[in-house]
């Protein structure tokens, strides 16, 4: 069982073997211009993504839904979702970004005004600063303020029972009812773009981390159960690997030592990266002789996920590390400069974006679809 609210580290191979997630690799060749994260295998799995490939190729309507739980600060791992949304925006998708204030209330105990504040100051500000276009096919809303979503959730709940929720999420008799209901809201987040009043059935993709897969399975089942009523097209999904934390475990906002936050000053981001765990050897001699291990290196991962857009340049760094021609000190200095530049630019963009972020929920308040 995968628990979307715990911090367990996921075994990606197992997901493919046991849960029926398909390797993304098999579809890569069908996309004209796949996202860097797809090419590099960071987006490693999917369900039913063929429908989305088709929509992109035929330039037909499709939707992307990916929510955020406003529970803490945004770290650099969270940037991956925004990068994908920007790519989808360029590829003609309708973008839906639910802010899961109902989920954070019942699963994390965060009050609604606080969730809204975090959503604006942290998430929306960063989404805009990272390059998401607020004026292009974007629907952003608080779950608690979207009546189409909450009504749909209630209708869908009629055909889901407690045994099923226990089996999927491990809920028991003492789980609070809000928490049990929260996944139904998420199901409605994902399916509501297909309602007649929102433009009717259309392929929909949900790009998420693998911890969210239980919600995806539930959504796909429910979509099929209501097929004759709403004519839903079963939604698709993609799964990305999580970035490793600075100390080698999970990167988590609740453990500041593991994370580079998007609001960190550039110098701090650089310092943090330079102190991260590497795949270097015990001594310089050993590293010169045997080379480093980029696969076990947080610094390399940061280059791979975020800092080096050119595949050729990235390969070069990889080989230099492996053959021992570049040592960690030099490599970290280079990566440190890159992250500092990136954060300087982001800091400027965040300052600009914060005003727009203040108003966007108000502007979108009446666009419920
Ligand atoms: N549960 C998600 C999280 O913890 C947030 C979320 C809410 C979501 N609605 C969604 C994700 C719809 C994908 C699609 O971050
Ligand atoms: Fe990591 Fe660079 Fe050291 Fe290789 S040389 S282990 S990529 S820091």
Tab-separated table of N, CA and C in Angstrom, residues 5 65-69 96-107 112 141-158 160 165 169 171 177-193 195 206 212 215-216 218-219 222:
chain	number	residue	atom	x	y	z
A	5	UNK	N	-0.015	10.393	2.453
A	5	UNK	CA	0.237	11.393	3.490
A	5	UNK	C	1.444	11.057	4.372
A	65	UNK	N	-4.260	18.477	-14.923
A	65	UNK	CA	-4.662	18.862	-13.568
A	65	UNK	C	-3.564	18.440	-12.608
A	66	UNK	N	-3.023	19.384	-11.882
A	66	UNK	CA	-2.135	18.968	-10.811
A	66	UNK	C	-2.215	19.955	-9.662
A	67	UNK	N	-2.580	19.434	-8.520
A	67	UNK	CA	-2.846	20.304	-7.382
A	67	UNK	C	-1.645	20.481	-6.498
A	68	UNK	N	-1.811	21.331	-5.525
A	68	UNK	CA	-0.746	21.529	-4.540
A	68	UNK	C	-1.384	21.542	-3.174
A	69	UNK	N	-0.707	20.911	-2.235
A	69	UNK	CA	-1.198	20.949	-0.863
A	69	UNK	C	-0.435	22.058	-0.154
A	96	UNK	N	-5.208	23.171	-15.051
A	96	UNK	CA	-5.987	23.303	-13.821
A	96	UNK	C	-5.083	23.105	-12.618
A	97	UNK	N	-5.080	24.090	-11.726
A	97	UNK	CA	-4.278	23.956	-10.507
A	97	UNK	C	-5.166	24.131	-9.275
A	98	UNK	N	-5.640	23.010	-8.739
A	98	UNK	CA	-6.401	23.107	-7.495
A	98	UNK	C	-5.462	23.324	-6.311
A	99	UNK	N	-5.868	24.185	-5.412
A	99	UNK	CA	-5.124	24.331	-4.159
A	99	UNK	C	-5.890	23.535	-3.103
A	100	UNK	N	-5.218	22.530	-2.567
A	100	UNK	CA	-5.909	21.537	-1.743
A	100	UNK	C	-6.068	22.014	-0.300
A	101	UNK	N	-6.834	23.102	-0.135
A	101	UNK	CA	-7.013	23.611	1.235
A	101	UNK	C	-7.934	22.713	2.061
A	102	UNK	N	-8.833	22.012	1.409
A	102	UNK	CA	-9.686	21.074	2.163
A	102	UNK	C	-8.847	19.892	2.645
A	103	UNK	N	-7.984	19.394	1.765
A	103	UNK	CA	-7.101	18.286	2.157
A	103	UNK	C	-6.154	18.709	3.278
A	104	UNK	N	-5.570	19.901	3.166
A	104	UNK	CA	-4.600	20.301	4.192
A	104	UNK	C	-5.296	20.577	5.530
A	105	UNK	N	-6.574	20.962	5.477
A	105	UNK	CA	-7.334	21.142	6.713
A	105	UNK	C	-7.570	19.801	7.404
A	106	UNK	N	-8.057	18.818	6.646
A	106	UNK	CA	-8.439	17.571	7.327
A	106	UNK	C	-7.276	16.603	7.511
A	107	UNK	N	-6.246	16.694	6.655
A	107	UNK	CA	-5.129	15.746	6.802
A	107	UNK	C	-3.941	16.353	7.550
A	112	UNK	N	-8.056	27.287	7.068
A	112	UNK	CA	-8.277	27.748	5.688
A	112	UNK	C	-7.578	29.068	5.330
A	141	UNK	N	-7.612	27.547	-8.415
A	141	UNK	CA	-8.708	27.756	-7.453
A	141	UNK	C	-8.437	27.062	-6.129
A	142	UNK	N	-9.114	27.553	-5.105
A	142	UNK	CA	-9.118	26.877	-3.808
A	142	UNK	C	-10.233	25.831	-3.833
A	143	UNK	N	-9.935	24.642	-3.409
A	143	UNK	CA	-10.976	23.596	-3.404
A	143	UNK	C	-12.221	24.089	-2.678
A	144	UNK	N	-12.007	24.745	-1.526
A	144	UNK	CA	-13.139	25.136	-0.678
A	144	UNK	C	-14.026	26.188	-1.332
A	145	UNK	N	-13.531	26.855	-2.375
A	145	UNK	CA	-14.332	27.900	-3.017
A	145	UNK	C	-14.913	27.455	-4.347
A	146	UNK	N	-14.666	26.187	-4.724
A	146	UNK	CA	-15.131	25.754	-6.036
A	146	UNK	C	-16.350	24.843	-5.900
A	147	UNK	N	-17.513	25.421	-6.116
A	147	UNK	CA	-18.757	24.680	-5.891
A	147	UNK	C	-18.945	23.564	-6.915
A	148	UNK	N	-18.452	23.768	-8.134
A	148	UNK	CA	-18.572	22.694	-9.136
A	148	UNK	C	-17.808	21.459	-8.642
A	149	UNK	N	-16.634	21.700	-8.086
A	149	UNK	CA	-15.801	20.592	-7.608
A	149	UNK	C	-16.431	19.925	-6.378
A	150	UNK	N	-16.839	20.727	-5.407
A	150	UNK	CA	-17.372	20.118	-4.178
A	150	UNK	C	-18.701	19.393	-4.450
A	151	UNK	N	-19.522	19.938	-5.346
A	151	UNK	CA	-20.765	19.240	-5.707
A	151	UNK	C	-20.488	17.926	-6.429
A	152	UNK	N	-19.522	17.972	-7.348
A	152	UNK	CA	-19.189	16.746	-8.086
A	152	UNK	C	-18.661	15.678	-7.119
A	153	UNK	N	-17.824	16.097	-6.186
A	153	UNK	CA	-17.267	15.143	-5.208
A	153	UNK	C	-18.396	14.429	-4.473
A	154	UNK	N	-19.402	15.197	-4.088
A	154	UNK	CA	-20.519	14.621	-3.339
A	154	UNK	C	-21.278	13.601	-4.191
A	155	UNK	N	-21.484	13.950	-5.446
A	155	UNK	CA	-22.185	13.010	-6.340
A	155	UNK	C	-21.373	11.735	-6.526
A	156	UNK	N	-20.059	11.891	-6.707
A	156	UNK	CA	-19.211	10.720	-6.957
A	156	UNK	C	-19.134	9.820	-5.724
A	157	UNK	N	-19.213	10.440	-4.547
A	157	UNK	CA	-19.057	9.698	-3.289
A	157	UNK	C	-20.135	8.626	-3.125
A	158	UNK	N	-21.239	8.806	-3.797
A	158	UNK	CA	-22.339	7.847	-3.675
A	158	UNK	C	-21.920	6.438	-4.090
A	160	UNK	N	-18.807	5.052	-3.833
A	160	UNK	CA	-17.540	4.607	-3.220
A	160	UNK	C	-17.886	4.200	-1.797
A	165	UNK	N	-12.224	2.453	0.571
A	165	UNK	CA	-11.323	3.493	1.093
A	165	UNK	C	-10.310	2.892	2.074
A	169	UNK	N	-6.378	3.208	1.177
A	169	UNK	CA	-5.596	4.159	1.980
A	169	UNK	C	-5.237	3.665	3.373
A	171	UNK	N	-7.336	3.534	5.798
A	171	UNK	CA	-8.147	4.236	6.789
A	171	UNK	C	-8.757	3.227	7.751
A	177	UNK	N	-13.555	11.869	9.376
A	177	UNK	CA	-14.366	11.711	8.163
A	177	UNK	C	-13.942	12.705	7.076
A	178	UNK	N	-13.474	13.876	7.500
A	178	UNK	CA	-12.959	14.844	6.515
A	178	UNK	C	-11.797	14.254	5.734
A	179	UNK	N	-10.926	13.570	6.441
A	179	UNK	CA	-9.756	12.962	5.800
A	179	UNK	C	-10.182	11.862	4.831
A	180	UNK	N	-11.205	11.113	5.243
A	180	UNK	CA	-11.709	10.038	4.372
A	180	UNK	C	-12.315	10.648	3.105
A	181	UNK	N	-12.952	11.799	3.279
A	181	UNK	CA	-13.649	12.440	2.150
A	181	UNK	C	-12.677	13.205	1.224
A	182	UNK	N	-11.565	13.687	1.768
A	182	UNK	CA	-10.642	14.530	0.980
A	182	UNK	C	-10.243	13.923	-0.373
A	183	UNK	N	-9.965	12.614	-0.461
A	183	UNK	CA	-9.635	12.061	-1.778
A	183	UNK	C	-10.756	12.213	-2.804
A	184	UNK	N	-12.006	12.234	-2.337
A	184	UNK	CA	-13.113	12.427	-3.281
A	184	UNK	C	-13.068	13.833	-3.886
A	185	UNK	N	-12.636	14.795	-3.088
A	185	UNK	CA	-12.472	16.157	-3.608
A	185	UNK	C	-11.391	16.150	-4.691
A	186	UNK	N	-10.316	15.425	-4.427
A	186	UNK	CA	-9.243	15.352	-5.426
A	186	UNK	C	-9.722	14.657	-6.704
A	187	UNK	N	-10.516	13.615	-6.551
A	187	UNK	CA	-11.083	12.939	-7.720
A	187	UNK	C	-11.897	13.956	-8.529
A	188	UNK	N	-12.675	14.779	-7.828
A	188	UNK	CA	-13.493	15.785	-8.520
A	188	UNK	C	-12.610	16.872	-9.149
A	189	UNK	N	-11.492	17.222	-8.487
A	189	UNK	CA	-10.528	18.147	-9.111
A	189	UNK	C	-10.148	17.631	-10.496
A	190	UNK	N	-9.874	16.338	-10.549
A	190	UNK	CA	-9.339	15.743	-11.779
A	190	UNK	C	-10.422	15.555	-12.848
A	191	UNK	N	-11.652	15.269	-12.405
A	191	UNK	CA	-12.698	14.954	-13.395
A	191	UNK	C	-13.556	16.154	-13.819
A	192	UNK	N	-13.593	17.215	-13.000
A	192	UNK	CA	-14.555	18.279	-13.327
A	192	UNK	C	-14.305	18.991	-14.656
A	193	UNK	N	-13.040	19.063	-15.159
A	193	UNK	CA	-12.867	19.697	-16.473
A	193	UNK	C	-13.628	18.984	-17.590
A	195	UNK	N	-16.803	17.862	-17.271
A	195	UNK	CA	-18.254	18.061	-17.180
A	195	UNK	C	-18.734	18.878	-18.377
A	206	UNK	N	-2.662	13.839	-15.321
A	206	UNK	CA	-2.317	14.299	-13.983
A	206	UNK	C	-0.840	13.974	-13.735
A	212	UNK	N	1.142	9.873	-5.098
A	212	UNK	CA	-0.249	10.233	-5.400
A	212	UNK	C	-0.982	9.148	-6.192
A	215	UNK	N	-4.601	7.948	-5.365
A	215	UNK	CA	-5.664	8.859	-5.820
A	215	UNK	C	-5.959	8.654	-7.304
A	216	UNK	N	-4.913	8.392	-8.065
A	216	UNK	CA	-5.095	8.200	-9.510
A	216	UNK	C	-5.895	6.921	-9.771
A	218	UNK	N	-7.979	5.449	-7.766
A	218	UNK	CA	-9.364	5.697	-7.347
A	218	UNK	C	-10.106	6.529	-8.401
A	219	UNK	N	-9.446	7.574	-8.890
A	219	UNK	CA	-10.079	8.447	-9.890
A	219	UNK	C	-10.438	7.675	-11.161
A	222	UNK	N	-13.435	5.448	-10.497
A	222	UNK	CA	-14.684	6.214	-10.374
A	222	UNK	C	-15.121	6.755	-11.733
